[in-house]
GROMACS .gro file of C-alpha atoms in nm:
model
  442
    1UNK     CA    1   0.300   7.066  -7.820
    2UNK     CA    2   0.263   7.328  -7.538
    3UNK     CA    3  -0.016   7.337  -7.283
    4UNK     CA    4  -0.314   7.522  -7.389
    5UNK     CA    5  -0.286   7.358  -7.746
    6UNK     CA    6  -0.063   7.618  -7.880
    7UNK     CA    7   0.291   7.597  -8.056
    8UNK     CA    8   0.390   7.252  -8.291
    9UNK     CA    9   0.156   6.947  -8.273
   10UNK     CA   10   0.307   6.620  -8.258
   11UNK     CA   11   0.238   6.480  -8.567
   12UNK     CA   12  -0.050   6.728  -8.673
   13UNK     CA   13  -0.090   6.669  -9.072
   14UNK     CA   14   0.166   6.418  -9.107
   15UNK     CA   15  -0.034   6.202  -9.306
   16UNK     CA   16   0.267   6.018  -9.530
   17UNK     CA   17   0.230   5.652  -9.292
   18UNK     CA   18  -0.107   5.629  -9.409
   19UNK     CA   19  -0.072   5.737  -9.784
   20UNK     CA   20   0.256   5.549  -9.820
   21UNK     CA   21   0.032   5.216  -9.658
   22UNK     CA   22  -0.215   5.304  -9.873
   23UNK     CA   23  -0.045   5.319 -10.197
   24UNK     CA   24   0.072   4.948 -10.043
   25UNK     CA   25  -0.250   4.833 -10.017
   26UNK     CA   26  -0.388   4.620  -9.775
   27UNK     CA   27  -0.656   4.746  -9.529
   28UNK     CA   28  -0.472   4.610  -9.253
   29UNK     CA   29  -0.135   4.767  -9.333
   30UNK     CA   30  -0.299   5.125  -9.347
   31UNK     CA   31  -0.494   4.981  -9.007
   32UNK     CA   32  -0.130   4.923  -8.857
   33UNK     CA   33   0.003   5.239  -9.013
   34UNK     CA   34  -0.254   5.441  -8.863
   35UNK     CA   35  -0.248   5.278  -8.530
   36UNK     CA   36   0.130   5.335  -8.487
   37UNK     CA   37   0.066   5.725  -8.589
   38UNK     CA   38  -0.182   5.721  -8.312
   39UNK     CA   39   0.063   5.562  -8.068
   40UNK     CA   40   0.342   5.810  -8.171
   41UNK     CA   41   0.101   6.098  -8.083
   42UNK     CA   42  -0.006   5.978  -7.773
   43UNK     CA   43   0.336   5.918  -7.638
   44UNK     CA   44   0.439   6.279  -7.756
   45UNK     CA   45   0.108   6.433  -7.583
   46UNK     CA   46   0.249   6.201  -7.240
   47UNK     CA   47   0.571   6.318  -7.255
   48UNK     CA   48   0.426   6.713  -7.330
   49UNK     CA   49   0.258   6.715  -6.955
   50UNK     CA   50   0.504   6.496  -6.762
   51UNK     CA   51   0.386   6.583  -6.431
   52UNK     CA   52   0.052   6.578  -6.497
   53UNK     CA   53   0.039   6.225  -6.687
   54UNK     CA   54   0.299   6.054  -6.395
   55UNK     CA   55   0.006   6.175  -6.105
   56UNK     CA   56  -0.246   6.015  -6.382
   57UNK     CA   57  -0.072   5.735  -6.452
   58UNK     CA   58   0.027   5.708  -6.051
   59UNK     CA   59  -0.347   5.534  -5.985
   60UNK     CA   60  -0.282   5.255  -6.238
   61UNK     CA   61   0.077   5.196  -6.073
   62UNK     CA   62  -0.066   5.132  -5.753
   63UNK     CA   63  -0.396   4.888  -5.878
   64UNK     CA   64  -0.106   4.672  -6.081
   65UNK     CA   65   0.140   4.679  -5.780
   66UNK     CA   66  -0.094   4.562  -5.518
   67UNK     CA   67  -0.212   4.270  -5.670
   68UNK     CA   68   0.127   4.166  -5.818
   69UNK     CA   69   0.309   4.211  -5.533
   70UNK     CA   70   0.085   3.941  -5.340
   71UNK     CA   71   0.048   3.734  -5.592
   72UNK     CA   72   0.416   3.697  -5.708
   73UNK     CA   73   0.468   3.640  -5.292
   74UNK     CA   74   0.155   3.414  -5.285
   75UNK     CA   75   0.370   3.180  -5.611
   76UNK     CA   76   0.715   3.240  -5.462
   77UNK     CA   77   0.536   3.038  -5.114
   78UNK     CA   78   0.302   2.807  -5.345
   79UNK     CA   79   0.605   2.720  -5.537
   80UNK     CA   80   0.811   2.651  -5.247
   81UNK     CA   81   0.582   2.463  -5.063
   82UNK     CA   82   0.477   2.214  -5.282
   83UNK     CA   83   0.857   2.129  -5.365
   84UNK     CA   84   0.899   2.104  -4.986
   85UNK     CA   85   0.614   1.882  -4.998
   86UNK     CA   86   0.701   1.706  -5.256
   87UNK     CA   87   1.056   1.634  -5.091
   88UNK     CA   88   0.893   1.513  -4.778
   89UNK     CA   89   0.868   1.103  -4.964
   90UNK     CA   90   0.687   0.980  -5.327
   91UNK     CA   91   0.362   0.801  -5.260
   92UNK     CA   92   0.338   0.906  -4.868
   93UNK     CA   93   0.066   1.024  -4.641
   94UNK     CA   94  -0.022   1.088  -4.241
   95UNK     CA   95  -0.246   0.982  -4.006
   96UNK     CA   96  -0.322   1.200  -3.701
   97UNK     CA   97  -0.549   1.313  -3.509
   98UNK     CA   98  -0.630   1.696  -3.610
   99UNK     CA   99  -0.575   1.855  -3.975
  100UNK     CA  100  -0.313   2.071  -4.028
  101UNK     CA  101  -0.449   2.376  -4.143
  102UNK     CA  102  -0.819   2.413  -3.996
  103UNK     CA  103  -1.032   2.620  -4.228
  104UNK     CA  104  -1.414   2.636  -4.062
  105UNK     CA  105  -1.655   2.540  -4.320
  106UNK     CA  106  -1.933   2.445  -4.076
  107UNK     CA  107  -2.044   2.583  -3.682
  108UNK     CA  108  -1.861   2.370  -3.401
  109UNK     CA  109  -1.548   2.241  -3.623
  110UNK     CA  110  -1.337   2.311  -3.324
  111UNK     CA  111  -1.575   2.089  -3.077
  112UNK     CA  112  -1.568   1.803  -3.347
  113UNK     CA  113  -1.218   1.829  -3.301
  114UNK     CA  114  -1.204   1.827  -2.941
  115UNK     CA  115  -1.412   1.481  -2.912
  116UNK     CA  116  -1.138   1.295  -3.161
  117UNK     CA  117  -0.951   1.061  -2.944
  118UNK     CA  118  -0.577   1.039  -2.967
  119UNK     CA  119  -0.386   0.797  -3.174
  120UNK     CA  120  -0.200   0.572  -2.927
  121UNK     CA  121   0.086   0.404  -2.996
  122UNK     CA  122  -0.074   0.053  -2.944
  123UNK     CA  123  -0.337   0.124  -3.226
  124UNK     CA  124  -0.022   0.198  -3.420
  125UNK     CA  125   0.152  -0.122  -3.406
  126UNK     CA  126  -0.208  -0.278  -3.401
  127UNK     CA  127  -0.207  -0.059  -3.766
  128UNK     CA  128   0.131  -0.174  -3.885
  129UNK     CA  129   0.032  -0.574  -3.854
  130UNK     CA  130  -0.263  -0.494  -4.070
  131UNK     CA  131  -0.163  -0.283  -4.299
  132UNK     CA  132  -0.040  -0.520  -4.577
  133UNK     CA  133  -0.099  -0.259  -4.897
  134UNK     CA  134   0.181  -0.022  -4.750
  135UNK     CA  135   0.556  -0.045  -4.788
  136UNK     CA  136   0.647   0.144  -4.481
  137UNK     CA  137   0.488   0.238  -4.162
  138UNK     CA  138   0.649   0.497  -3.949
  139UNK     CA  139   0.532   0.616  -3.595
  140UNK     CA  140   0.674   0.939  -3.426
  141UNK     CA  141   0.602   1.110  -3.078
  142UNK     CA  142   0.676   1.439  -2.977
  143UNK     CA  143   0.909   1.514  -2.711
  144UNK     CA  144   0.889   1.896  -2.664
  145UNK     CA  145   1.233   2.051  -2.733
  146UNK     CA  146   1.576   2.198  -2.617
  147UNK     CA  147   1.890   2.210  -2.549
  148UNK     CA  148   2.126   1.969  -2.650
  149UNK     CA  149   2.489   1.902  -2.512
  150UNK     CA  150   2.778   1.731  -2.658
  151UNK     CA  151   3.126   1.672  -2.466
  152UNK     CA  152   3.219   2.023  -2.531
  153UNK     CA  153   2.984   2.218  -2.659
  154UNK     CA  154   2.581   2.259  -2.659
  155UNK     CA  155   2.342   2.385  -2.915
  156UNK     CA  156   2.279   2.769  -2.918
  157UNK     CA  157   1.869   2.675  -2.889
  158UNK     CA  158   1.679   2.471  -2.850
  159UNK     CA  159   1.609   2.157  -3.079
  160UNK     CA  160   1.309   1.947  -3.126
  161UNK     CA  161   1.325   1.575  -2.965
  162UNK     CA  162   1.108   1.319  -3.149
  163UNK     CA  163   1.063   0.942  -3.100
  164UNK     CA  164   1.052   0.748  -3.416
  165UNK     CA  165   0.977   0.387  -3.561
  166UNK     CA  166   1.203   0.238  -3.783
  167UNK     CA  167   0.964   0.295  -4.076
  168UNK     CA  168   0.966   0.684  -4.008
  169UNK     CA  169   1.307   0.737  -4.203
  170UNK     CA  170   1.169   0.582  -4.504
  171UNK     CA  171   0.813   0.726  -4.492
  172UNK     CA  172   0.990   1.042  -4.389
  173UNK     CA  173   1.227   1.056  -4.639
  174UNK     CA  174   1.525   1.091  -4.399
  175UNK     CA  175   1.828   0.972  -4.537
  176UNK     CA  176   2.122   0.880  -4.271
  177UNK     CA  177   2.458   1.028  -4.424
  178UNK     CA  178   2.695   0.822  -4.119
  179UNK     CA  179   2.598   0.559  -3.905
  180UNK     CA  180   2.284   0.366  -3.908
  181UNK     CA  181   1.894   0.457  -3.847
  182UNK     CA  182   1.675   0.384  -3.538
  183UNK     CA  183   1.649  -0.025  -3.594
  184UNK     CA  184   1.358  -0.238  -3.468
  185UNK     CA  185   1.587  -0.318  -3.157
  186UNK     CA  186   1.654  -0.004  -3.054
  187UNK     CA  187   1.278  -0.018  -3.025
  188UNK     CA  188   1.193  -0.317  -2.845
  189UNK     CA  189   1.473  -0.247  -2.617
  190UNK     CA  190   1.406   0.144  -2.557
  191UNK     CA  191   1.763   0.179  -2.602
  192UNK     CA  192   1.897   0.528  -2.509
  193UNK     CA  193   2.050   0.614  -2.862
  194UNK     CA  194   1.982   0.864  -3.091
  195UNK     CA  195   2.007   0.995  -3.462
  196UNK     CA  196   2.086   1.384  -3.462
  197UNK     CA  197   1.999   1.632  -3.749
  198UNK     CA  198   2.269   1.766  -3.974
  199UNK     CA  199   2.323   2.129  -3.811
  200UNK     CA  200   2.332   1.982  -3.461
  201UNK     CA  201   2.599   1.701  -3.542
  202UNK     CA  202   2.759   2.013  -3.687
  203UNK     CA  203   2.735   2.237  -3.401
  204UNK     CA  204   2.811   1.952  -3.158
  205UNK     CA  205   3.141   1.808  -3.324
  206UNK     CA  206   3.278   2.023  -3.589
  207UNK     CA  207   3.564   1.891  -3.588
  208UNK     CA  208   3.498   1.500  -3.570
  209UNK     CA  209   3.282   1.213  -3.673
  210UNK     CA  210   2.972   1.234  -3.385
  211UNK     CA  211   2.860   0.871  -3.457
  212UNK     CA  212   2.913   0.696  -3.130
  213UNK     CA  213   2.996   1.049  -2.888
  214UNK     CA  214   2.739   1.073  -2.615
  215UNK     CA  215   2.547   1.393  -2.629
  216UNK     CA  216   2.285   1.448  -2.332
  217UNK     CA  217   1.865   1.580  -2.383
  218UNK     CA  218   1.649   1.657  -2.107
  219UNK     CA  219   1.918   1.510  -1.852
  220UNK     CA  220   1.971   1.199  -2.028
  221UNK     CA  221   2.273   1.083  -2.196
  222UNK     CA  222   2.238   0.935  -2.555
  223UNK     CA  223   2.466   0.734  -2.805
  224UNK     CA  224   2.473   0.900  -3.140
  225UNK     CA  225   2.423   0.598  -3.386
  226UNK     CA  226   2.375   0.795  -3.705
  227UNK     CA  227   2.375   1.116  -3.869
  228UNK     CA  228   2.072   1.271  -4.124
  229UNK     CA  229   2.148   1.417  -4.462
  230UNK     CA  230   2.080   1.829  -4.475
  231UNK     CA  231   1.754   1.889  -4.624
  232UNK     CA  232   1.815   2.231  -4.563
  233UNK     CA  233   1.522   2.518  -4.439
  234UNK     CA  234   1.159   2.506  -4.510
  235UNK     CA  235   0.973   2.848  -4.450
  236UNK     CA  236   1.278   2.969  -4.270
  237UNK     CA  237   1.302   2.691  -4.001
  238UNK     CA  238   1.608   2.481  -4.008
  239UNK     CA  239   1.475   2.040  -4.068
  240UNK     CA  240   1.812   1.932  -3.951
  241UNK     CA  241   1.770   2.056  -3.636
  242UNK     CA  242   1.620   1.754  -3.467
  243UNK     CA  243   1.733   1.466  -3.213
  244UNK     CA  244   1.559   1.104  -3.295
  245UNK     CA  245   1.562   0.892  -3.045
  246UNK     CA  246   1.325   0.518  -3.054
  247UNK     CA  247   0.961   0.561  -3.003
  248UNK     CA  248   0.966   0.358  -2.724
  249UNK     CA  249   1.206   0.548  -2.516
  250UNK     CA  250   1.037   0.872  -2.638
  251UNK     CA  251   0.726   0.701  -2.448
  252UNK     CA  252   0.924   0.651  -2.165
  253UNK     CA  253   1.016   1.015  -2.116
  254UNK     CA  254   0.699   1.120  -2.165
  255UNK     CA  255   0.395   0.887  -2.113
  256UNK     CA  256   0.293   0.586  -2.214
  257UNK     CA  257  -0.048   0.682  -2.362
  258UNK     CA  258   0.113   1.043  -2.555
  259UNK     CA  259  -0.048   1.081  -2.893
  260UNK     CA  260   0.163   0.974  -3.222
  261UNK     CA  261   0.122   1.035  -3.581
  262UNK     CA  262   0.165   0.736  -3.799
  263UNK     CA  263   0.313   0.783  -4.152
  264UNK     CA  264   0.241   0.563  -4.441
  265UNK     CA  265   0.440   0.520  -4.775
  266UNK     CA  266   0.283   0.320  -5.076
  267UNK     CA  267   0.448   0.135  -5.285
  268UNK     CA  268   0.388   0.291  -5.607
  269UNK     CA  269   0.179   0.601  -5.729
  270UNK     CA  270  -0.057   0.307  -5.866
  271UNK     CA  271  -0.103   0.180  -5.534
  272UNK     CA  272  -0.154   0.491  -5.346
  273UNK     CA  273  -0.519   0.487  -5.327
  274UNK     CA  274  -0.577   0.160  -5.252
  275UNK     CA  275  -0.341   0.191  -4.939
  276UNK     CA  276  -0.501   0.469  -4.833
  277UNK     CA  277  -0.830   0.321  -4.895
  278UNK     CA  278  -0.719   0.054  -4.658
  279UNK     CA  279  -0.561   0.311  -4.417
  280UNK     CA  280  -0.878   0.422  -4.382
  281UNK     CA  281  -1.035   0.096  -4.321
  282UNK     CA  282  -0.832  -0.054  -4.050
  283UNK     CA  283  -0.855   0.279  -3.841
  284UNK     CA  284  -1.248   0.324  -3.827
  285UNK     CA  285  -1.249  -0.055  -3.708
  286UNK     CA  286  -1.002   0.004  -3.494
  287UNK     CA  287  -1.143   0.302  -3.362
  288UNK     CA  288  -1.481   0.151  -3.373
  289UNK     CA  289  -1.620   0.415  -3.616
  290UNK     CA  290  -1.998   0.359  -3.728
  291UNK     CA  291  -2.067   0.334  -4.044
  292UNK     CA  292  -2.188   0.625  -4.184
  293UNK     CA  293  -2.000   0.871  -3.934
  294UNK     CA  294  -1.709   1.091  -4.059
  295UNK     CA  295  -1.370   0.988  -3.976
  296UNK     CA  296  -1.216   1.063  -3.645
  297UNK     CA  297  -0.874   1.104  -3.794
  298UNK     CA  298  -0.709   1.281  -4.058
  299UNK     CA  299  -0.500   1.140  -4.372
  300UNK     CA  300  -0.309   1.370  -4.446
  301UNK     CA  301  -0.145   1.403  -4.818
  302UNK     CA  302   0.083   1.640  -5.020
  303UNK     CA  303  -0.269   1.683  -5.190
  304UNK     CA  304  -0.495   1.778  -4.927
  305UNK     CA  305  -0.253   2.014  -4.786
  306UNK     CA  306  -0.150   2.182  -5.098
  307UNK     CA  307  -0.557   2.171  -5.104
  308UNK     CA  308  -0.595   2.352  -4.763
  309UNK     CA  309  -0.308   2.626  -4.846
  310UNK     CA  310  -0.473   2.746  -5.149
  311UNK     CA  311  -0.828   2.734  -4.932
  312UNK     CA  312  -0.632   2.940  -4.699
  313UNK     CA  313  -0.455   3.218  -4.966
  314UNK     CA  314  -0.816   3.204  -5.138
  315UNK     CA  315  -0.924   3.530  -4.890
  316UNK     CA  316  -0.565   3.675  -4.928
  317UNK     CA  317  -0.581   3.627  -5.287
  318UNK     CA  318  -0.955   3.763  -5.316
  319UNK     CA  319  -0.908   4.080  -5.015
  320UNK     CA  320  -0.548   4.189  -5.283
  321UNK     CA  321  -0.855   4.175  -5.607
  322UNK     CA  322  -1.092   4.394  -5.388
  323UNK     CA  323  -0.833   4.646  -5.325
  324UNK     CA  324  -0.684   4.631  -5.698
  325UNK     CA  325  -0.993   4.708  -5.853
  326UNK     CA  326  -1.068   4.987  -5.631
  327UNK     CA  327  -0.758   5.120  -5.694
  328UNK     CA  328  -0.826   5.115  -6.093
  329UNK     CA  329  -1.147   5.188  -6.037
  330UNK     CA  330  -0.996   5.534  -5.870
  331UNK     CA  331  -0.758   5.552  -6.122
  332UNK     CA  332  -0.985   5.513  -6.429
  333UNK     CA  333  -1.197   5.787  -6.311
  334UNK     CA  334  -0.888   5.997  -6.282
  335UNK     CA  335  -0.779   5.948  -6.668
  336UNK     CA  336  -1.118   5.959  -6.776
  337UNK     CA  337  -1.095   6.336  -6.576
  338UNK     CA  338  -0.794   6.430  -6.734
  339UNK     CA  339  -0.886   6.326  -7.095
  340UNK     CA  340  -1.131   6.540  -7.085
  341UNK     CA  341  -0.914   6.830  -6.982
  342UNK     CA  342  -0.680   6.712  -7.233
  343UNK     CA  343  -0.955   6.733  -7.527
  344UNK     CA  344  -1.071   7.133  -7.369
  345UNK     CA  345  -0.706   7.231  -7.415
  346UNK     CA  346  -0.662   7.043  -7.739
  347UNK     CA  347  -0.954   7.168  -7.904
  348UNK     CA  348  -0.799   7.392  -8.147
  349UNK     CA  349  -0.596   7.109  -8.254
  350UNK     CA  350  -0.870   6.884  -8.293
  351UNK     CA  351  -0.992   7.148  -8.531
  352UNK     CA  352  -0.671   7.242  -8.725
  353UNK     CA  353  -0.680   6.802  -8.777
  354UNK     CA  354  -1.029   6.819  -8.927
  355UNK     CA  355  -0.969   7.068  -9.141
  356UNK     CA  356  -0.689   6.888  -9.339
  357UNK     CA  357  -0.885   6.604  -9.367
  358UNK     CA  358  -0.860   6.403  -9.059
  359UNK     CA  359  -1.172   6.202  -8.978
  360UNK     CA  360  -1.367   6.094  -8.658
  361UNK     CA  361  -1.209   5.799  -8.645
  362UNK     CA  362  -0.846   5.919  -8.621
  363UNK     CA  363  -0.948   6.136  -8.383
  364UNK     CA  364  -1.160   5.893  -8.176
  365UNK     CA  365  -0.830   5.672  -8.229
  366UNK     CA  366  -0.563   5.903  -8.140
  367UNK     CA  367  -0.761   5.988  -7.792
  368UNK     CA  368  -0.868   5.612  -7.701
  369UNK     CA  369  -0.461   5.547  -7.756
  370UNK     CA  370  -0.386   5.743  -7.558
  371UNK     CA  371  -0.583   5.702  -7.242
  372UNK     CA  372  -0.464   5.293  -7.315
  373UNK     CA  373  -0.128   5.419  -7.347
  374UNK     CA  374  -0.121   5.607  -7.018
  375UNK     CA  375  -0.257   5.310  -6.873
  376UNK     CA  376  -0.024   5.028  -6.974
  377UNK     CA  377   0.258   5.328  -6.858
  378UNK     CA  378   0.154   5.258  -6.558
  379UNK     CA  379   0.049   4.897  -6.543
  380UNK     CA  380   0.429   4.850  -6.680
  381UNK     CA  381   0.578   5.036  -6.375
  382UNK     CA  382   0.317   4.875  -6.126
  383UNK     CA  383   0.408   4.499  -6.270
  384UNK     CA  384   0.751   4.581  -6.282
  385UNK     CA  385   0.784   4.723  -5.899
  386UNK     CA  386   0.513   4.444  -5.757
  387UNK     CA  387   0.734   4.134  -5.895
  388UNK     CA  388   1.078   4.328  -5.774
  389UNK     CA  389   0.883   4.373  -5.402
  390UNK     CA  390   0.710   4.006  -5.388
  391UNK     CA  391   1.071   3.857  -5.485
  392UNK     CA  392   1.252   4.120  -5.277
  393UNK     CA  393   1.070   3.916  -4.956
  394UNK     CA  394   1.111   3.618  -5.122
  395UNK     CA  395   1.525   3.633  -5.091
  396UNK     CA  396   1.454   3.808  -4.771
  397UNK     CA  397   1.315   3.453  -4.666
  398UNK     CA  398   1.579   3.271  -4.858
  399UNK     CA  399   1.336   3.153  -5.123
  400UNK     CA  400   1.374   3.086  -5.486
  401UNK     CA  401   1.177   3.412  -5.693
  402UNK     CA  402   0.880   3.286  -5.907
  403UNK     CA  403   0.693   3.541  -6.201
  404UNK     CA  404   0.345   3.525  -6.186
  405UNK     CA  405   0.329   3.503  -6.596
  406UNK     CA  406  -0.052   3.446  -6.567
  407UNK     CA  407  -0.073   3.760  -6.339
  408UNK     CA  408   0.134   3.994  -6.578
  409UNK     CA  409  -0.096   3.919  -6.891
  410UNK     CA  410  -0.411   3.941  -6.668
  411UNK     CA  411  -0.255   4.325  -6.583
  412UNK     CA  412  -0.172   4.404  -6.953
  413UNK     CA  413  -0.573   4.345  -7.067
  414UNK     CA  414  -0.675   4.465  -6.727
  415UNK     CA  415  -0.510   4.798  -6.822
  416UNK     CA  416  -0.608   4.796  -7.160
  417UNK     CA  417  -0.916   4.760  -7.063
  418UNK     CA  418  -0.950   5.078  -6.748
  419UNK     CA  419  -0.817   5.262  -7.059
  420UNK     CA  420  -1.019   5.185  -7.343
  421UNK     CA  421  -1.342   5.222  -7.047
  422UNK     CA  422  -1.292   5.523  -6.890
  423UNK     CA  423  -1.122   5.672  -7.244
  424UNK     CA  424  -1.406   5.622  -7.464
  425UNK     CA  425  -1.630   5.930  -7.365
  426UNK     CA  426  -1.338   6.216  -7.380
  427UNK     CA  427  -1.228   5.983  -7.697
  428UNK     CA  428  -1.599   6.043  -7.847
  429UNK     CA  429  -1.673   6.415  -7.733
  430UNK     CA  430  -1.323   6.528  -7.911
  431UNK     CA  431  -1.442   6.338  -8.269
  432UNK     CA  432  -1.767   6.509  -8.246
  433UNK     CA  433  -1.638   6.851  -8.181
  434UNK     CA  434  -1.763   7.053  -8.436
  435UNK     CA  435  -1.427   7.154  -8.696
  436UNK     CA  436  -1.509   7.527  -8.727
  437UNK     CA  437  -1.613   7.617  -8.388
  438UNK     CA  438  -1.300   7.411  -8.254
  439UNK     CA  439  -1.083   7.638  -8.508
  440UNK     CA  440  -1.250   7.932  -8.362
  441UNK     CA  441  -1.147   7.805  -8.023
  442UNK     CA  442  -0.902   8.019  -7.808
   0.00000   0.00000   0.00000
């Protein structure tokens, strides 16, 4: 078929699929037979106005895209955070003194915040000898960071220092591939020894076993008692880059009031409540909490932060929805446009159709078909781009690629839908042309 409705029509009184289904029998197989007649037509009217059904179809590709491109990257960090999360130790949670992720639900979160006082590391031992439900108890302190030196050679940035209990590698999950952890004398003793990440004991002896090699932090000379299994990156940021040293010289370097976090590992998934429940307990008496008040702490589980990230994508997730469906919206007015352009130029057709016996319906049908077809075109091309451009960042960030499966179907009836809504109308006002005044049509 040419433009202005002239020349061959794609499959214009080629009405054997139906007869043959038919003479079959079966309503549904002349239904099917009549349905892929429609489907054969619409793709040959498509592909007879290329250029004009790619700009058409261009409105749908860019709705699709723009919400499968953020949410296949929205999965692909989902995905990888929970299995980070998940990696971090079975049956563990945190105590400390301000959430993780702060999303403001109500006016002056950020002065309620303010007034919490630090966890000390006396109310953490004073913790520990109470809390009888938990299987480990682990303390940490932040240092600050930077450069560490070995005999011959020094890191090539700077590296986080953190003092740590004994109970920290298990809550933690750290595993100690040579030498031995931070011990409970190390601890009472302050002793000036440390446990170094993976990529540091790699940077600083490359060559040799670092286990008892002095490397120096902050102008203070350590003995490297053990080593930490990779763990690899999480979000791009390298967890074996990291000098332990005890808690209690970690207070030393810094102050003896700094705030910790405390870390608490159950010791089964049936457990884990009631330790926490406890948890709970033993810090609002020994923060003197009234009863009735909120807690001036935070636990802190693979839960609640999962529960917090998805809080936090929730506007990202909900601002990519706004701008899809204006985008469709746009591009559903478009096809609706050129349908009815189509149904002008194809007016003779309609008529020549009519005339050998075609009824409303097949022409209602071959239109609506149509208008879905050029839609799921498009949706195709847009799902197809937005999962290569979400996973394309994805490996950019060294991440494993996810599919958003729910997503992809969601786009399918989505498109289906923009099709069979803004089709209807041209799809109506070609079936009630009138067949001798649309023969009569030049």
């Amino acid at each position: 078929m040419s433009e202005g409705g002239s020349g061959p029509v794609p499959g214009l009184g080629d009405r054997r699929a139906p007869s043959v289904a038919h003479r079959r029998g079966g309503g549904l197989a002349l239904v099917w037979a009549e349905a892929r007649e429609g489907v054969a037509m619409a793709l040959g009217a498509i592909a007879a106005h290329k250029l004009r059904s790619g700009l058409t179809l261009l409105g749908v590709l860019v709705g699709v895209f723009s919400i499968v491109v953020v949410m296949t990257a929205l999965r692909v960090l989902q995905g990888t955070f929970e299995t980070q999360l998940s990696a971090l130790g079975a049956h563990s949670f945190s105590i400390q003194r301000l959430p993780p992720v702060r999303v403001e639900t109500v006016p002056g979160g950020d002065e309620r915040y303010a007034r919490r006082e630090p966890l000390r590391y006396s109310l953490a031992v004073a913790f520990e000898r109470r809390a009888t439900l938990a299987r480990h108890v682990g303390v940490s302190v932040g240092m600050g960071s930077g450069i560490v030196t070995g005999p011959e050679r020094a890191t090539d940035r700077t590296i986080p220092w953190v003092g740590v209990s004994p109970g920290a590698f298990e809550t933690r999950n750290w595993v100690v591939e040579a030498g031995r952890p931070i011990v409970a004398d190390d601890v009472e003793y302050a002793r000036r020894v440390c446990v170094l990440g993976a990529s540091v004991a790699d940077r600083l002896f490359p060559f040799g076993d670092a286990v008892g090699q002095r490397v120096r932090a902050g102008g203070i000379a350590y003995r490297v008692v053990g080593v930490t299994e990779p763990r690899g990156q999480l979000f791009g940021q390298d967890q074996d880059a990291q000098l332990l040293v005890p808690v209690t010289t970690a207070l030393q370097r810094t102050r003896p009031d700094a705030p910790v976090d405390i870390q608490v590992q159950a010791w089964s998934a049936g457990s884990y409540e009631d330790t926490l429940e406890q948890a709970r307990g033993i810090l609002r008496v020994l923060r003197k909490v009234p009863p009735g008040e909120d807690d001036d702490f935070e636990i802190v589980s693979n839960d609640s932060i999962v529960r917090q990230f998805r809080a936090l994508t929730l506007a990202v997730r909900t601002g990519a929805g706004l701008i899809s469906s204006i985008a469709l919206l746009a591009a559903g007015i478009g096809i609706m446009n050129i349908m009815l352009v189509s149904v002008t130029e194809r007016t003779r057709e309609i008529g020549l159709r009519r005339a050998i016996g075609a009824k409303r319906r097949h022409i209602l049908l071959q239109f609506l078909l149509e208008a879905i077809v050029l839609c799921q075109i498009g949706g195709a091309a847009g799902l197809g781009l937005g999962i290569l451009a979400g996973n394309g960042a994805a490996l950019f960030l060294e991440l494993p690629p996810a599919i958003p499966w729910d997503w992809a179907g969601l786009s399918v009836m989505i498109c289906s839908f923009v099709g069979l809504a803004f089709g209807t109308y041209p799809a109506w006002k070609a079936a009630h042309l009138d067949p001798i005044e649309s023969l009569r049509y030049e």
